[in-house]
PDB file of C-alpha atoms in Angstrom:
ATOM      1  CA  UNK A   1      -0.018  -0.159  -0.106  1.00  0.00           C
ATOM      2  CA  UNK A   2       1.174   3.233  -0.804  1.00  0.00           C
ATOM      3  CA  UNK A   3       2.284   5.604   2.017  1.00  0.00           C
ATOM      4  CA  UNK A   4       1.867   9.023  -0.347  1.00  0.00           C
ATOM      5  CA  UNK A   5      -1.581  10.112   1.896  1.00  0.00           C
ATOM      6  CA  UNK A   6       1.188  10.852   4.806  1.00  0.00           C
ATOM      7  CA  UNK A   7       2.602  13.718   2.806  1.00  0.00           C
ATOM      8  CA  UNK A   8      -0.973  15.477   2.814  1.00  0.00           C
ATOM      9  CA  UNK A   9      -0.540  16.007   6.645  1.00  0.00           C
ATOM     10  CA  UNK A  10       0.897  19.300   8.029  1.00  0.00           C
ATOM     11  CA  UNK A  11       3.069  17.799  10.643  1.00  0.00           C
ATOM     12  CA  UNK A  12       4.401  19.959  13.164  1.00  0.00           C
ATOM     13  CA  UNK A  13       8.120  20.955  13.303  1.00  0.00           C
ATOM     14  CA  UNK A  14       8.690  17.663  15.551  1.00  0.00           C
ATOM     15  CA  UNK A  15       7.363  15.393  13.048  1.00  0.00           C
ATOM     16  CA  UNK A  16       3.915  14.882  14.820  1.00  0.00           C
ATOM     17  CA  UNK A  17       0.416  15.431  14.186  1.00  0.00           C
ATOM     18  CA  UNK A  18      -2.100  15.842  17.012  1.00  0.00           C
ATOM     19  CA  UNK A  19      -4.832  13.148  17.344  1.00  0.00           C
ATOM     20  CA  UNK A  20      -8.122  12.822  19.295  1.00  0.00           C
ATOM     21  CA  UNK A  21      -9.677   9.422  19.639  1.00  0.00           C
ATOM     22  CA  UNK A  22     -13.601   9.630  20.086  1.00  0.00           C
ATOM     23  CA  UNK A  23     -15.806   6.825  20.696  1.00  0.00           C
ATOM     24  CA  UNK A  24     -17.362   5.676  17.456  1.00  0.00           C
ATOM     25  CA  UNK A  25     -20.848   4.909  18.681  1.00  0.00           C
ATOM     26  CA  UNK A  26     -21.335   7.208  21.676  1.00  0.00           C
ATOM     27  CA  UNK A  27     -19.099  10.156  20.105  1.00  0.00           C
ATOM     28  CA  UNK A  28     -17.662  10.932  23.558  1.00  0.00           C
ATOM     29  CA  UNK A  29     -13.713  12.050  23.586  1.00  0.00           C
ATOM     30  CA  UNK A  30     -11.699   9.343  24.945  1.00  0.00           C
ATOM     31  CA  UNK A  31      -8.313  10.931  24.599  1.00  0.00           C
ATOM     32  CA  UNK A  32      -5.475  13.115  23.166  1.00  0.00           C
ATOM     33  CA  UNK A  33      -2.228  12.016  21.844  1.00  0.00           C
ATOM     34  CA  UNK A  34       0.435  12.654  19.159  1.00  0.00           C
ATOM     35  CA  UNK A  35       1.363  10.654  16.308  1.00  0.00           C
ATOM     36  CA  UNK A  36       4.485  10.787  14.244  1.00  0.00           C
ATOM     37  CA  UNK A  37       4.781   9.319  10.419  1.00  0.00           C
ATOM     38  CA  UNK A  38       5.460   5.547  11.621  1.00  0.00           C
ATOM     39  CA  UNK A  39       2.631   5.828  14.530  1.00  0.00           C
ATOM     40  CA  UNK A  40       0.190   6.694  11.859  1.00  0.00           C
ATOM     41  CA  UNK A  41       1.236   4.324   9.407  1.00  0.00           C
ATOM     42  CA  UNK A  42       0.859   1.428  11.995  1.00  0.00           C
ATOM     43  CA  UNK A  43      -2.251   2.597  12.932  1.00  0.00           C
ATOM     44  CA  UNK A  44      -3.680   2.629   9.391  1.00  0.00           C
ATOM     45  CA  UNK A  45      -2.103  -1.034   8.670  1.00  0.00           C
ATOM     46  CA  UNK A  46      -3.131  -2.690  11.662  1.00  0.00           C
ATOM     47  CA  UNK A  47      -6.525  -1.213  12.525  1.00  0.00           C
ATOM     48  CA  UNK A  48      -5.175  -0.428  16.651  1.00  0.00           C
ATOM     49  CA  UNK A  49      -3.920   2.912  17.663  1.00  0.00           C
ATOM     50  CA  UNK A  50      -0.416   3.570  17.839  1.00  0.00           C
ATOM     51  CA  UNK A  51       0.909   6.734  19.190  1.00  0.00           C
ATOM     52  CA  UNK A  52       4.200   8.688  19.678  1.00  0.00           C
ATOM     53  CA  UNK A  53       5.113   9.113  23.225  1.00  0.00           C
ATOM     54  CA  UNK A  54       6.931  12.360  23.960  1.00  0.00           C
ATOM     55  CA  UNK A  55       7.920  11.619  27.451  1.00  0.00           C
ATOM     56  CA  UNK A  56       9.167   8.337  26.552  1.00  0.00           C
ATOM     57  CA  UNK A  57      10.274   9.244  23.232  1.00  0.00           C
ATOM     58  CA  UNK A  58       8.971   6.035  21.367  1.00  0.00           C
ATOM     59  CA  UNK A  59       6.120   4.129  19.602  1.00  0.00           C
ATOM     60  CA  UNK A  60       3.370   3.601  22.322  1.00  0.00           C
ATOM     61  CA  UNK A  61       0.639   1.016  21.095  1.00  0.00           C
ATOM     62  CA  UNK A  62      -2.423   2.209  23.092  1.00  0.00           C
ATOM     63  CA  UNK A  63      -2.939  -0.984  25.548  1.00  0.00           C
ATOM     64  CA  UNK A  64       0.628  -2.621  25.366  1.00  0.00           C
ATOM     65  CA  UNK A  65       0.650  -3.131  29.060  1.00  0.00           C
ATOM     66  CA  UNK A  66      -3.230  -2.287  30.088  1.00  0.00           C
ATOM     67  CA  UNK A  67      -5.030  -4.647  27.541  1.00  0.00           C
ATOM     68  CA  UNK A  68      -7.061  -1.521  26.805  1.00  0.00           C
ATOM     69  CA  UNK A  69      -6.690  -1.492  23.124  1.00  0.00           C
ATOM     70  CA  UNK A  70      -8.222   0.922  20.661  1.00  0.00           C
ATOM     71  CA  UNK A  71      -9.448  -0.811  17.438  1.00  0.00           C
ATOM     72  CA  UNK A  72     -10.032   2.094  14.791  1.00  0.00           C
ATOM     73  CA  UNK A  73     -13.286   1.930  12.992  1.00  0.00           C
ATOM     74  CA  UNK A  74     -12.414   5.199  10.773  1.00  0.00           C
ATOM     75  CA  UNK A  75      -9.884   7.646  10.572  1.00  0.00           C
ATOM     76  CA  UNK A  76     -10.586  11.404   9.567  1.00  0.00           C
ATOM     77  CA  UNK A  77      -7.928  14.459   8.523  1.00  0.00           C
ATOM     78  CA  UNK A  78      -9.380  17.848   9.490  1.00  0.00           C
ATOM     79  CA  UNK A  79      -9.839  20.585   7.069  1.00  0.00           C
ATOM     80  CA  UNK A  80      -6.505  22.336   7.531  1.00  0.00           C
ATOM     81  CA  UNK A  81      -5.035  18.961   7.530  1.00  0.00           C
ATOM     82  CA  UNK A  82      -3.146  19.183  10.794  1.00  0.00           C
ATOM     83  CA  UNK A  83      -5.422  17.122  13.118  1.00  0.00           C
ATOM     84  CA  UNK A  84      -5.899  13.621  13.153  1.00  0.00           C
ATOM     85  CA  UNK A  85      -9.848  12.144  14.233  1.00  0.00           C
ATOM     86  CA  UNK A  86      -9.957   8.297  15.456  1.00  0.00           C
ATOM     87  CA  UNK A  87     -13.265   6.914  15.927  1.00  0.00           C
ATOM     88  CA  UNK A  88     -12.234   4.043  17.798  1.00  0.00           C
ATOM     89  CA  UNK A  89     -13.792   1.012  19.715  1.00  0.00           C
ATOM     90  CA  UNK A  90     -12.363   1.316  23.289  1.00  0.00           C
ATOM     91  CA  UNK A  91     -11.638  -2.218  24.357  1.00  0.00           C
ATOM     92  CA  UNK A  92     -11.814  -2.888  28.229  1.00  0.00           C
ATOM     93  CA  UNK A  93     -13.885   0.314  28.388  1.00  0.00           C
ATOM     94  CA  UNK A  94     -10.708   2.281  29.985  1.00  0.00           C
ATOM     95  CA  UNK A  95      -9.019   4.786  28.093  1.00  0.00           C
ATOM     96  CA  UNK A  96      -7.390   6.695  30.819  1.00  0.00           C
ATOM     97  CA  UNK A  97      -4.332   5.649  32.490  1.00  0.00           C
ATOM     98  CA  UNK A  98      -5.897   6.457  35.769  1.00  0.00           C
ATOM     99  CA  UNK A  99      -8.232   3.960  35.389  1.00  0.00           C
ATOM    100  CA  UNK A 100     -11.455   6.015  33.932  1.00  0.00           C
ATOM    101  CA  UNK A 101     -13.081   5.552  30.661  1.00  0.00           C
ATOM    102  CA  UNK A 102     -11.902   9.000  29.277  1.00  0.00           C
ATOM    103  CA  UNK A 103      -9.023  11.049  30.053  1.00  0.00           C
ATOM    104  CA  UNK A 104     -11.229  13.926  30.326  1.00  0.00           C
ATOM    105  CA  UNK A 105     -12.556  13.505  33.937  1.00  0.00           C
ATOM    106  CA  UNK A 106     -12.247  16.705  35.350  1.00  0.00           C
ATOM    107  CA  UNK A 107     -14.834  19.898  34.835  1.00  0.00           C
ATOM    108  CA  UNK A 108     -14.208  23.384  36.015  1.00  0.00           C
ATOM    109  CA  UNK A 109     -16.663  24.434  38.697  1.00  0.00           C
ATOM    110  CA  UNK A 110     -16.532  27.385  40.800  1.00  0.00           C
ATOM    111  CA  UNK A 111     -13.208  28.073  39.992  1.00  0.00           C
ATOM    112  CA  UNK A 112     -11.527  24.648  40.791  1.00  0.00           C
ATOM    113  CA  UNK A 113     -10.971  21.514  38.723  1.00  0.00           C
ATOM    114  CA  UNK A 114     -13.395  18.870  40.284  1.00  0.00           C
ATOM    115  CA  UNK A 115     -13.306  15.085  39.488  1.00  0.00           C
ATOM    116  CA  UNK A 116     -16.251  14.135  38.000  1.00  0.00           C
ATOM    117  CA  UNK A 117     -15.789  10.528  36.677  1.00  0.00           C
ATOM    118  CA  UNK A 118     -15.180   7.717  38.705  1.00  0.00           C
ATOM    119  CA  UNK A 119     -12.009   5.176  38.621  1.00  0.00           C
ATOM    120  CA  UNK A 120     -13.374   1.983  36.894  1.00  0.00           C
ATOM    121  CA  UNK A 121     -10.247   0.284  37.630  1.00  0.00           C
ATOM    122  CA  UNK A 122      -7.155   1.010  40.006  1.00  0.00           C
ATOM    123  CA  UNK A 123      -4.500   1.814  37.904  1.00  0.00           C
ATOM    124  CA  UNK A 124      -1.818  -0.435  40.564  1.00  0.00           C
ATOM    125  CA  UNK A 125      -3.956  -3.202  38.788  1.00  0.00           C
ATOM    126  CA  UNK A 126      -3.829  -2.175  35.402  1.00  0.00           C
ATOM    127  CA  UNK A 127       0.066  -1.371  34.873  1.00  0.00           C
ATOM    128  CA  UNK A 128       2.778  -3.525  36.247  1.00  0.00           C
TER     129      UNK A 128
END
């Protein structure tokens, strides 16, 4: 398969593109991450999300430790060609390393961030 489609993306100076992972059925935003060319090509080829970990400086296959993989249902590029939207099925129902469904679990109330989502599984039991 030709990878010419990767050339249409407006990569950052660091060679990355921001990626939003959204539940394909309910539409909830599950997480935000980054991909480089290799991660995006692997995601397209394998059908499961592969990200670039900026903190670890390496590819990160979502769910490689937790088992909470993201099956890609659709991959979309925004109008400016600088953001990727993945419509996914979240395996295990947990996208966040904190053990929550989504990484977006805090809301601003009365000038303070308040946790509004429960922990579904203790991270100590998810990660080794």
